[in-house]
């Protein structure tokens, strides 16, 4: 029974924070909002040198072999710094599915390169139906031996425009099937959408796109379950870091901004908002770590499943309350593009929606509680 | 990070469970498909049972008190040398969690939770000797006389006056909201001994037999039509000077003392979770006919309450992990108090809403009362939870100023 970080996690957290304060300042986040790629290959490489891309990857495949809770400690820091780029895509949408479903040859081929930052992956899951369940997968695939050919449209695929490979979920006669699909081929057309977070989510049209089978034909949805769980918890961790920083900025602002001859942070209306913010941020942190711990400690499947749904249901709404208070506390200046607080507000929405918002997860919680 | 028990913790948990299994009297055991009720309410629990007119309730209360006393578990937090169990904060946490799981009433009331710890730190040897053992034996129940009509949140503005007269103090004034004073044998109170001093420095901590001449307890009926708290009047009440605890005029600080208590509020989280389980069981069985037509909205609200209960569990776990690392919680205990009490209110609203029109029924014995009208009673009973033990506004002030370092208003 202990809800604190261990020494290794403290070390990871502190070194990540220091690194990102230097390498990923607000100016960088803003630059990347206007950048075509949306990330800096230089920073990408430096992050790889920190060992971050392969944190979860076992040492035999060129990674650091940390566990999932450690990984969440790092993602919290990425959220805090609003690190732009395909980190989440490549780790949770690439390394994790390959770890879950890949053959040993695939692991040998791809994992060391993901860990080294040489390859970028992303998960092509959702479609124009915008559903997160199995029936949302309507893209068609045919399988011949190890080769897969895919037709269909994937939507809201993060970072597909810079990815080297997609992991595509498509439907064969046997059911949902996964494939590793290189992006540099005629059958793959990527269009970047303009989004509230100014991240890079794409429409990906697959027109006879060729790839290789990942896992067995028809075994894709089962293979995706743990991937979606981990990715969902990672989005929660990102939200926790983002909300923590938003809250800290707001509290600092409230201490400095003077109106009526005193800091606005001395007014109870502001104080009570700050008290509610810390409650929501802390609540988010622990429910996220509970789910992460459940995964990494191998708790019974039913317990892990509901822990993940509870975490995303809570984090989605609690962090939205936090960033809304963050805006209100800033008054007029918070509404300007130049001031930093809005960067958090816009990005919160992306992660709130990713892998289902609170309405989606609350329904799953109700079902699992037998309500 | 680890939500599971260490082997020692698991052993201790097993010990507590086995004890409850063997010793908790049947009338205190939850019944399948029924609501366990609020149990620890200000008007109910052990205090009420031991002074009940029903001999069965008196016998049950004493049977349970004896079982706990034999095990040395009446006062889990007190040091062993004073007859406590000397449990570590983690053990207290497990003890409280398991007692709450079993809906077992705690014994000893404010004597165990408040007066005892204060005496242990500030009492003279004679005072400890006289009072601690009588708390542990369940012989004496205590009430708390702090609040006054003009001194609620701003407690230090209290006016009840104590004037020294030889080896006695003469007390005049009024206390209010004195919970359980009608069941209590003794009262501990804060009184003003120096009206000239700054308000926190003219207060003394005093104890007195509740039957002292001039002291009268008059019922206040709460909005649930129950007699839980009282007004307490003092007219020339003569209290021996040896009943002063700690130094004269240092009573404010004496009153703020507590032992190394587990302060996670775990019992609340446990009872909310159990309550939702009981409700589900009832709906799946004999309560099916009560389920409202448009159930889906309520169903999703209940899911939210379950998620919030999980958050409260984590807040409770956080407090005990902080304590277990030898640190003292700062704003975190105030977070638990506000979040827990507001969740309690939301939960009772959601649960009573589930019954539609049947939520009108207050009579617990009516055939039209789903689960003995437990939820609508809780809807009323949870109202003061955001008021007492430091109102939620005060708690938020504490979080903001002490926790976040915002300037005081
Ligand atoms: C989109 C937009 C358009 C605008 N257009 C115009 C315009 O055309 N012309 C013009 O003159 N102005 C305009 N304004 C300015 C607007 O009137 C101010 O933003 C507003 O008065 C708040 O002042 P502030 O932004 O300095 O925030 P602050 O006064 O610094 O307030 C910051 C926070 O502290 C809180 N706060 C402040 N005082 C107290 C208190 N006593 N008690 C409790 N809380 C307190 C506020 O409620 C807020 O949450 C505009 C603002 C916006 C956002
Ligand atoms: C069921 C119940 C049992 C109780 N049992 C006992 C007992 O056994 N012994 C005992 O001594 N007392 C007891 N109390 C009293 C309890 O401690 C007080 O009710 C509490 O301290 C609040 O004081 P008050 O009721 O006078 O409200 P007030 O202090 O008058 O508060 C009224 C409202 O104003 C708000 N407020 C006050 N000050 C501030 C501030 N600085 N900033 C913002 N808002 C503020 C409060 O939060 C509240 O919402 C009990 C109360 C209840 C309801």
CSV table of N, CA and C in Angstrom, one decimal, chain A residues 191-320:
chain,number,residue,atom,x,y,z
A,191,UNK,N,-3.9,13.1,-45.6
A,191,UNK,CA,-4.2,14.5,-45.6
A,191,UNK,C,-4.3,14.9,-44.1
A,192,UNK,N,-3.6,16.0,-43.8
A,192,UNK,CA,-3.6,16.5,-42.4
A,192,UNK,C,-4.8,17.4,-42.2
A,193,UNK,N,-5.5,17.1,-41.0
A,193,UNK,CA,-6.6,18.0,-40.7
A,193,UNK,C,-6.2,19.1,-39.8
A,194,UNK,N,-6.9,20.2,-39.9
A,194,UNK,CA,-6.6,21.3,-38.9
A,194,UNK,C,-7.4,21.1,-37.7
A,195,UNK,N,-6.8,21.0,-36.5
A,195,UNK,CA,-7.5,20.6,-35.3
A,195,UNK,C,-7.3,21.6,-34.2
A,196,UNK,N,-8.2,21.5,-33.2
A,196,UNK,CA,-8.2,22.5,-32.1
A,196,UNK,C,-6.8,22.5,-31.4
A,197,UNK,N,-6.2,21.4,-31.3
A,197,UNK,CA,-4.9,21.3,-30.6
A,197,UNK,C,-3.7,21.6,-31.5
A,198,UNK,N,-4.0,21.9,-32.8
A,198,UNK,CA,-3.0,22.1,-33.8
A,198,UNK,C,-2.0,21.0,-33.7
A,199,UNK,N,-2.5,19.8,-33.5
A,199,UNK,CA,-1.6,18.6,-33.6
A,199,UNK,C,-1.8,18.1,-35.0
A,200,UNK,N,-1.3,17.0,-35.4
A,200,UNK,CA,-1.5,16.5,-36.7
A,200,UNK,C,-2.3,15.2,-36.8
A,201,UNK,N,-3.6,15.4,-36.9
A,201,UNK,CA,-4.4,14.2,-37.1
A,201,UNK,C,-4.8,14.1,-38.5
A,202,UNK,N,-4.8,12.9,-39.1
A,202,UNK,CA,-4.9,12.8,-40.5
A,202,UNK,C,-6.1,12.0,-41.0
A,203,UNK,N,-6.5,12.2,-42.2
A,203,UNK,CA,-7.3,11.3,-42.9
A,203,UNK,C,-6.3,10.4,-43.7
A,204,UNK,N,-6.5,9.1,-43.6
A,204,UNK,CA,-5.6,8.2,-44.4
A,204,UNK,C,-6.5,7.4,-45.3
A,205,UNK,N,-6.3,7.6,-46.6
A,205,UNK,CA,-7.1,6.7,-47.6
A,205,UNK,C,-6.2,5.6,-48.0
A,206,UNK,N,-6.7,4.4,-47.8
A,206,UNK,CA,-6.0,3.2,-48.2
A,206,UNK,C,-6.6,2.6,-49.4
A,207,UNK,N,-5.9,2.6,-50.5
A,207,UNK,CA,-6.4,2.2,-51.8
A,207,UNK,C,-5.5,1.1,-52.3
A,208,UNK,N,-5.9,-0.1,-51.9
A,208,UNK,CA,-5.0,-1.3,-52.3
A,208,UNK,C,-3.7,-1.2,-51.6
A,209,UNK,N,-3.7,-0.6,-50.4
A,209,UNK,CA,-2.4,-0.5,-49.7
A,209,UNK,C,-1.9,-1.9,-49.3
A,210,UNK,N,-0.6,-2.1,-49.4
A,210,UNK,CA,0.0,-3.4,-49.1
A,210,UNK,C,0.8,-3.3,-47.7
A,211,UNK,N,0.6,-4.4,-47.0
A,211,UNK,CA,1.3,-4.5,-45.7
A,211,UNK,C,1.6,-5.9,-45.3
A,212,UNK,N,2.1,-6.1,-44.1
A,212,UNK,CA,2.3,-7.5,-43.6
A,212,UNK,C,1.4,-7.7,-42.4
A,213,UNK,N,1.0,-9.0,-42.3
A,213,UNK,CA,0.2,-9.4,-41.2
A,213,UNK,C,0.9,-9.2,-39.8
A,214,UNK,N,0.1,-8.6,-38.9
A,214,UNK,CA,0.6,-8.5,-37.5
A,214,UNK,C,-0.4,-9.3,-36.6
A,215,UNK,N,0.1,-10.5,-36.2
A,215,UNK,CA,-0.7,-11.4,-35.5
A,215,UNK,C,-1.5,-12.2,-36.5
A,216,UNK,N,-2.5,-13.0,-36.0
A,216,UNK,CA,-3.2,-13.9,-36.9
A,216,UNK,C,-4.3,-13.2,-37.6
A,217,UNK,N,-4.7,-13.7,-38.8
A,217,UNK,CA,-5.9,-13.2,-39.5
A,217,UNK,C,-7.1,-13.4,-38.6
A,218,UNK,N,-7.8,-12.3,-38.4
A,218,UNK,CA,-9.0,-12.4,-37.6
A,218,UNK,C,-8.8,-12.2,-36.1
A,219,UNK,N,-7.5,-12.1,-35.7
A,219,UNK,CA,-7.2,-12.0,-34.2
A,219,UNK,C,-6.9,-10.6,-33.8
A,220,UNK,N,-7.3,-9.7,-34.7
A,220,UNK,CA,-6.9,-8.3,-34.5
A,220,UNK,C,-7.5,-7.6,-33.3
A,221,UNK,N,-8.8,-7.8,-33.1
A,221,UNK,CA,-9.5,-7.1,-32.1
A,221,UNK,C,-9.0,-7.5,-30.7
A,222,UNK,N,-8.9,-8.8,-30.5
A,222,UNK,CA,-8.3,-9.3,-29.3
A,222,UNK,C,-6.9,-8.8,-29.0
A,223,UNK,N,-6.1,-8.7,-30.1
A,223,UNK,CA,-4.8,-8.2,-29.9
A,223,UNK,C,-4.8,-6.7,-29.5
A,224,UNK,N,-5.8,-6.0,-30.0
A,224,UNK,CA,-5.9,-4.6,-29.8
A,224,UNK,C,-6.3,-4.2,-28.3
A,225,UNK,N,-7.0,-5.1,-27.7
A,225,UNK,CA,-7.6,-4.8,-26.4
A,225,UNK,C,-6.5,-4.3,-25.4
A,226,UNK,N,-5.4,-5.0,-25.2
A,226,UNK,CA,-4.4,-4.4,-24.3
A,226,UNK,C,-3.7,-3.2,-24.8
A,227,UNK,N,-3.6,-3.1,-26.2
A,227,UNK,CA,-3.0,-1.9,-26.7
A,227,UNK,C,-3.9,-0.7,-26.4
A,228,UNK,N,-5.2,-0.8,-26.6
A,228,UNK,CA,-6.1,0.3,-26.4
A,228,UNK,C,-6.1,0.6,-24.9
A,229,UNK,N,-6.1,-0.4,-24.0
A,229,UNK,CA,-6.0,-0.1,-22.6
A,229,UNK,C,-4.8,0.7,-22.3
A,230,UNK,N,-3.6,0.3,-22.8
A,230,UNK,CA,-2.4,1.1,-22.4
A,230,UNK,C,-2.4,2.5,-23.0
A,231,UNK,N,-2.9,2.6,-24.2
A,231,UNK,CA,-2.9,3.9,-24.9
A,231,UNK,C,-3.9,4.8,-24.2
A,232,UNK,N,-5.0,4.2,-23.7
A,232,UNK,CA,-6.0,5.0,-23.0
A,232,UNK,C,-5.4,5.6,-21.7
A,233,UNK,N,-4.7,4.7,-21.0
A,233,UNK,CA,-4.1,5.1,-19.7
A,233,UNK,C,-3.0,6.2,-20.0
A,234,UNK,N,-2.3,6.0,-21.1
A,234,UNK,CA,-1.3,6.9,-21.4
A,234,UNK,C,-1.9,8.3,-21.7
A,235,UNK,N,-3.0,8.3,-22.4
A,235,UNK,CA,-3.7,9.6,-22.6
A,235,UNK,C,-4.1,10.2,-21.3
A,236,UNK,N,-4.5,9.4,-20.3
A,236,UNK,CA,-4.8,9.9,-19.0
A,236,UNK,C,-3.6,10.5,-18.3
A,237,UNK,N,-2.5,9.9,-18.5
A,237,UNK,CA,-1.2,10.4,-17.9
A,237,UNK,C,-0.8,11.7,-18.5
A,238,UNK,N,-1.0,11.8,-19.8
A,238,UNK,CA,-0.7,13.0,-20.5
A,238,UNK,C,-1.6,14.2,-20.0
A,239,UNK,N,-2.9,13.8,-19.8
A,239,UNK,CA,-3.9,14.8,-19.2
A,239,UNK,C,-3.5,15.2,-17.8
A,240,UNK,N,-3.0,14.3,-17.0
A,240,UNK,CA,-2.6,14.6,-15.7
A,240,UNK,C,-1.5,15.6,-15.7
A,241,UNK,N,-0.4,15.4,-16.5
A,241,UNK,CA,0.7,16.3,-16.6
A,241,UNK,C,0.2,17.7,-17.1
A,242,UNK,N,-0.6,17.7,-18.1
A,242,UNK,CA,-1.1,18.9,-18.7
A,242,UNK,C,-1.9,19.7,-17.7
A,243,UNK,N,-2.8,19.0,-16.9
A,243,UNK,CA,-3.6,19.7,-16.0
A,243,UNK,C,-2.8,20.2,-14.8
A,244,UNK,N,-1.8,19.4,-14.4
A,244,UNK,CA,-1.0,19.9,-13.3
A,244,UNK,C,-0.3,21.2,-13.6
A,245,UNK,N,0.2,21.3,-14.8
A,245,UNK,CA,0.9,22.5,-15.2
A,245,UNK,C,-0.1,23.7,-15.4
A,246,UNK,N,-1.2,23.4,-16.0
A,246,UNK,CA,-2.2,24.5,-16.1
A,246,UNK,C,-2.6,25.0,-14.7
A,247,UNK,N,-2.8,24.1,-13.8
A,247,UNK,CA,-3.1,24.5,-12.4
A,247,UNK,C,-2.0,25.3,-11.8
A,248,UNK,N,-0.7,24.9,-12.0
A,248,UNK,CA,0.4,25.6,-11.4
A,248,UNK,C,0.5,27.0,-12.0
A,249,UNK,N,0.3,27.1,-13.3
A,249,UNK,CA,0.4,28.4,-13.9
A,249,UNK,C,-0.7,29.3,-13.4
A,250,UNK,N,-1.9,28.8,-13.2
A,250,UNK,CA,-3.0,29.6,-12.7
A,250,UNK,C,-2.8,30.1,-11.3
A,251,UNK,N,-2.3,29.2,-10.4
A,251,UNK,CA,-2.0,29.6,-9.0
A,251,UNK,C,-0.9,30.7,-9.0
A,252,UNK,N,0.1,30.5,-9.8
A,252,UNK,CA,1.1,31.5,-9.8
A,252,UNK,C,0.6,32.9,-10.3
A,253,UNK,N,-0.3,32.8,-11.3
A,253,UNK,CA,-0.9,34.0,-11.8
A,253,UNK,C,-1.7,34.7,-10.7
A,254,UNK,N,-2.5,33.9,-10.0
A,254,UNK,CA,-3.4,34.4,-9.0
A,254,UNK,C,-2.6,35.1,-7.8
A,255,UNK,N,-1.3,34.6,-7.6
A,255,UNK,CA,-0.5,35.2,-6.6
A,255,UNK,C,0.0,36.6,-7.1
A,256,UNK,N,0.2,36.7,-8.4
A,256,UNK,CA,0.8,37.9,-8.9
A,256,UNK,C,-0.1,39.0,-9.4
A,257,UNK,N,-1.2,38.6,-9.9
A,257,UNK,CA,-2.2,39.6,-10.5
A,257,UNK,C,-2.9,40.4,-9.4
A,258,UNK,N,-2.7,41.7,-9.5
A,258,UNK,CA,-3.3,42.6,-8.5
A,258,UNK,C,-4.5,43.3,-9.0
A,259,UNK,N,-5.7,43.2,-8.4
A,259,UNK,CA,-6.8,44.0,-8.7
A,259,UNK,C,-7.4,44.4,-7.3
A,260,UNK,N,-8.1,45.5,-7.3
A,260,UNK,CA,-8.6,46.1,-6.0
A,260,UNK,C,-7.5,46.2,-5.0
A,261,UNK,N,-6.3,46.4,-5.4
A,261,UNK,CA,-5.2,46.6,-4.5
A,261,UNK,C,-4.7,45.3,-3.8
A,262,UNK,N,-5.1,44.2,-4.3
A,262,UNK,CA,-4.6,42.9,-3.6
A,262,UNK,C,-4.5,41.8,-4.7
A,263,UNK,N,-3.7,40.8,-4.4
A,263,UNK,CA,-3.6,39.7,-5.4
A,263,UNK,C,-5.0,39.1,-5.5
A,264,UNK,N,-5.4,38.7,-6.8
A,264,UNK,CA,-6.7,38.1,-6.9
A,264,UNK,C,-6.7,36.7,-6.2
A,265,UNK,N,-5.6,36.1,-6.0
A,265,UNK,CA,-5.5,34.9,-5.2
A,265,UNK,C,-5.9,35.0,-3.8
A,266,UNK,N,-6.1,36.3,-3.3
A,266,UNK,CA,-6.6,36.4,-1.9
A,266,UNK,C,-8.1,36.5,-1.9
A,267,UNK,N,-8.8,36.5,-3.0
A,267,UNK,CA,-10.2,36.4,-3.1
A,267,UNK,C,-10.7,35.0,-3.0
A,268,UNK,N,-11.7,34.7,-2.1
A,268,UNK,CA,-12.1,33.3,-2.0
A,268,UNK,C,-12.7,32.7,-3.2
A,269,UNK,N,-13.3,33.5,-4.1
A,269,UNK,CA,-13.8,33.0,-5.3
A,269,UNK,C,-12.7,32.3,-6.1
A,270,UNK,N,-11.6,32.9,-6.1
A,270,UNK,CA,-10.4,32.4,-6.8
A,270,UNK,C,-9.8,31.2,-6.0
A,271,UNK,N,-9.7,31.4,-4.7
A,271,UNK,CA,-9.1,30.4,-3.8
A,271,UNK,C,-9.8,29.1,-4.0
A,272,UNK,N,-11.1,29.2,-3.9
A,272,UNK,CA,-11.9,27.9,-4.0
A,272,UNK,C,-11.8,27.2,-5.3
A,273,UNK,N,-11.7,28.0,-6.4
A,273,UNK,CA,-11.4,27.4,-7.7
A,273,UNK,C,-10.1,26.6,-7.6
A,274,UNK,N,-9.1,27.3,-7.1
A,274,UNK,CA,-7.8,26.6,-7.0
A,274,UNK,C,-7.8,25.3,-6.1
A,275,UNK,N,-8.6,25.4,-5.1
A,275,UNK,CA,-8.8,24.2,-4.2
A,275,UNK,C,-9.4,23.1,-5.0
A,276,UNK,N,-10.4,23.4,-5.8
A,276,UNK,CA,-11.1,22.4,-6.6
A,276,UNK,C,-10.2,21.9,-7.7
A,277,UNK,N,-9.3,22.8,-8.2
A,277,UNK,CA,-8.4,22.3,-9.2
A,277,UNK,C,-7.4,21.3,-8.7
A,278,UNK,N,-6.9,21.5,-7.5
A,278,UNK,CA,-5.9,20.6,-7.0
A,278,UNK,C,-6.6,19.3,-6.7
A,279,UNK,N,-7.8,19.3,-6.3
A,279,UNK,CA,-8.6,18.1,-6.0
A,279,UNK,C,-8.7,17.3,-7.3
A,280,UNK,N,-9.1,18.0,-8.3
A,280,UNK,CA,-9.3,17.3,-9.6
A,280,UNK,C,-8.0,16.8,-10.2
A,281,UNK,N,-6.9,17.5,-10.1
A,281,UNK,CA,-5.7,17.1,-10.6
A,281,UNK,C,-5.2,15.8,-9.8
A,282,UNK,N,-5.2,15.9,-8.5
A,282,UNK,CA,-4.7,14.8,-7.7
A,282,UNK,C,-5.6,13.6,-7.9
A,283,UNK,N,-6.9,13.8,-8.0
A,283,UNK,CA,-7.8,12.7,-8.2
A,283,UNK,C,-7.5,12.0,-9.5
A,284,UNK,N,-7.2,12.8,-10.5
A,284,UNK,CA,-6.8,12.3,-11.8
A,284,UNK,C,-5.6,11.5,-11.8
A,285,UNK,N,-4.6,12.0,-11.1
A,285,UNK,CA,-3.3,11.3,-11.0
A,285,UNK,C,-3.4,9.9,-10.4
A,286,UNK,N,-4.2,9.8,-9.3
A,286,UNK,CA,-4.2,8.5,-8.6
A,286,UNK,C,-5.1,7.5,-9.3
A,287,UNK,N,-6.2,8.0,-9.9
A,287,UNK,CA,-7.0,7.0,-10.6
A,287,UNK,C,-6.3,6.5,-11.9
A,288,UNK,N,-5.5,7.4,-12.5
A,288,UNK,CA,-4.7,7.0,-13.6
A,288,UNK,C,-3.6,5.9,-13.2
A,289,UNK,N,-2.9,6.3,-12.1
A,289,UNK,CA,-1.9,5.3,-11.7
A,289,UNK,C,-2.5,4.0,-11.2
A,290,UNK,N,-3.7,4.1,-10.6
A,290,UNK,CA,-4.3,2.8,-10.2
A,290,UNK,C,-4.5,1.9,-11.4
A,291,UNK,N,-4.9,2.5,-12.5
A,291,UNK,CA,-5.1,1.7,-13.7
A,291,UNK,C,-3.8,1.2,-14.3
A,292,UNK,N,-2.8,2.1,-14.2
A,292,UNK,CA,-1.5,1.7,-14.7
A,292,UNK,C,-0.9,0.6,-13.9
A,293,UNK,N,-1.0,0.7,-12.6
A,293,UNK,CA,-0.5,-0.3,-11.7
A,293,UNK,C,-1.3,-1.6,-11.9
A,294,UNK,N,-2.6,-1.5,-12.1
A,294,UNK,CA,-3.4,-2.7,-12.4
A,294,UNK,C,-2.8,-3.5,-13.6
A,295,UNK,N,-2.5,-2.7,-14.6
A,295,UNK,CA,-1.9,-3.3,-15.9
A,295,UNK,C,-0.5,-3.9,-15.5
A,296,UNK,N,0.3,-3.1,-14.9
A,296,UNK,CA,1.7,-3.6,-14.8
A,296,UNK,C,1.8,-4.7,-13.7
A,297,UNK,N,0.9,-4.7,-12.7
A,297,UNK,CA,1.0,-5.8,-11.7
A,297,UNK,C,0.2,-7.0,-12.1
A,298,UNK,N,-0.4,-6.9,-13.3
A,298,UNK,CA,-1.2,-8.1,-13.8
A,298,UNK,C,-2.4,-8.4,-12.9
A,299,UNK,N,-3.1,-7.4,-12.5
A,299,UNK,CA,-4.4,-7.7,-11.7
A,299,UNK,C,-5.3,-8.4,-12.6
A,300,UNK,N,-6.4,-9.0,-12.0
A,300,UNK,CA,-7.3,-9.8,-12.8
A,300,UNK,C,-7.9,-8.9,-13.9
A,301,UNK,N,-8.2,-9.5,-15.1
A,301,UNK,CA,-8.6,-8.8,-16.2
A,301,UNK,C,-9.8,-7.9,-16.0
A,302,UNK,N,-10.8,-8.4,-15.2
A,302,UNK,CA,-12.0,-7.6,-15.0
A,302,UNK,C,-11.7,-6.4,-14.2
A,303,UNK,N,-10.8,-6.5,-13.2
A,303,UNK,CA,-10.4,-5.3,-12.4
A,303,UNK,C,-9.7,-4.3,-13.2
A,304,UNK,N,-8.7,-4.8,-14.1
A,304,UNK,CA,-8.0,-3.9,-14.9
A,304,UNK,C,-8.9,-3.1,-15.9
A,305,UNK,N,-9.8,-3.9,-16.4
A,305,UNK,CA,-10.7,-3.3,-17.4
A,305,UNK,C,-11.5,-2.1,-16.8
A,306,UNK,N,-12.1,-2.4,-15.7
A,306,UNK,CA,-12.9,-1.3,-15.1
A,306,UNK,C,-12.0,-0.1,-14.6
A,307,UNK,N,-10.8,-0.5,-14.1
A,307,UNK,CA,-9.9,0.6,-13.7
A,307,UNK,C,-9.6,1.5,-14.8
A,308,UNK,N,-9.4,1.0,-16.0
A,308,UNK,CA,-9.0,1.8,-17.2
A,308,UNK,C,-10.2,2.7,-17.5
A,309,UNK,N,-11.4,2.1,-17.6
A,309,UNK,CA,-12.6,2.9,-18.0
A,309,UNK,C,-12.9,4.0,-17.0
A,310,UNK,N,-12.7,3.6,-15.7
A,310,UNK,CA,-12.9,4.6,-14.6
A,310,UNK,C,-11.9,5.8,-14.8
A,311,UNK,N,-10.7,5.4,-15.1
A,311,UNK,CA,-9.6,6.4,-15.2
A,311,UNK,C,-9.9,7.4,-16.3
A,312,UNK,N,-10.3,6.9,-17.5
A,312,UNK,CA,-10.5,7.8,-18.6
A,312,UNK,C,-11.8,8.6,-18.4
A,313,UNK,N,-12.8,8.0,-17.8
A,313,UNK,CA,-14.1,8.7,-17.5
A,313,UNK,C,-13.7,9.9,-16.6
A,314,UNK,N,-13.0,9.6,-15.5
A,314,UNK,CA,-12.7,10.7,-14.6
A,314,UNK,C,-11.8,11.7,-15.1
A,315,UNK,N,-10.6,11.3,-15.7
A,315,UNK,CA,-9.6,12.2,-16.1
A,315,UNK,C,-10.2,13.1,-17.2
A,316,UNK,N,-11.0,12.6,-18.1
A,316,UNK,CA,-11.6,13.4,-19.2
A,316,UNK,C,-12.3,14.6,-18.7
A,317,UNK,N,-13.1,14.4,-17.6
A,317,UNK,CA,-13.9,15.5,-17.1
A,317,UNK,C,-13.2,16.3,-16.1
A,318,UNK,N,-12.5,15.7,-15.2
A,318,UNK,CA,-11.8,16.4,-14.2
A,318,UNK,C,-10.8,17.4,-14.8
A,319,UNK,N,-10.0,17.0,-15.8
A,319,UNK,CA,-9.0,17.9,-16.4
A,319,UNK,C,-9.7,19.0,-17.2
A,320,UNK,N,-10.9,18.7,-17.7
A,320,UNK,CA,-11.6,19.7,-18.4
A,320,UNK,C,-12.1,20.8,-17.4
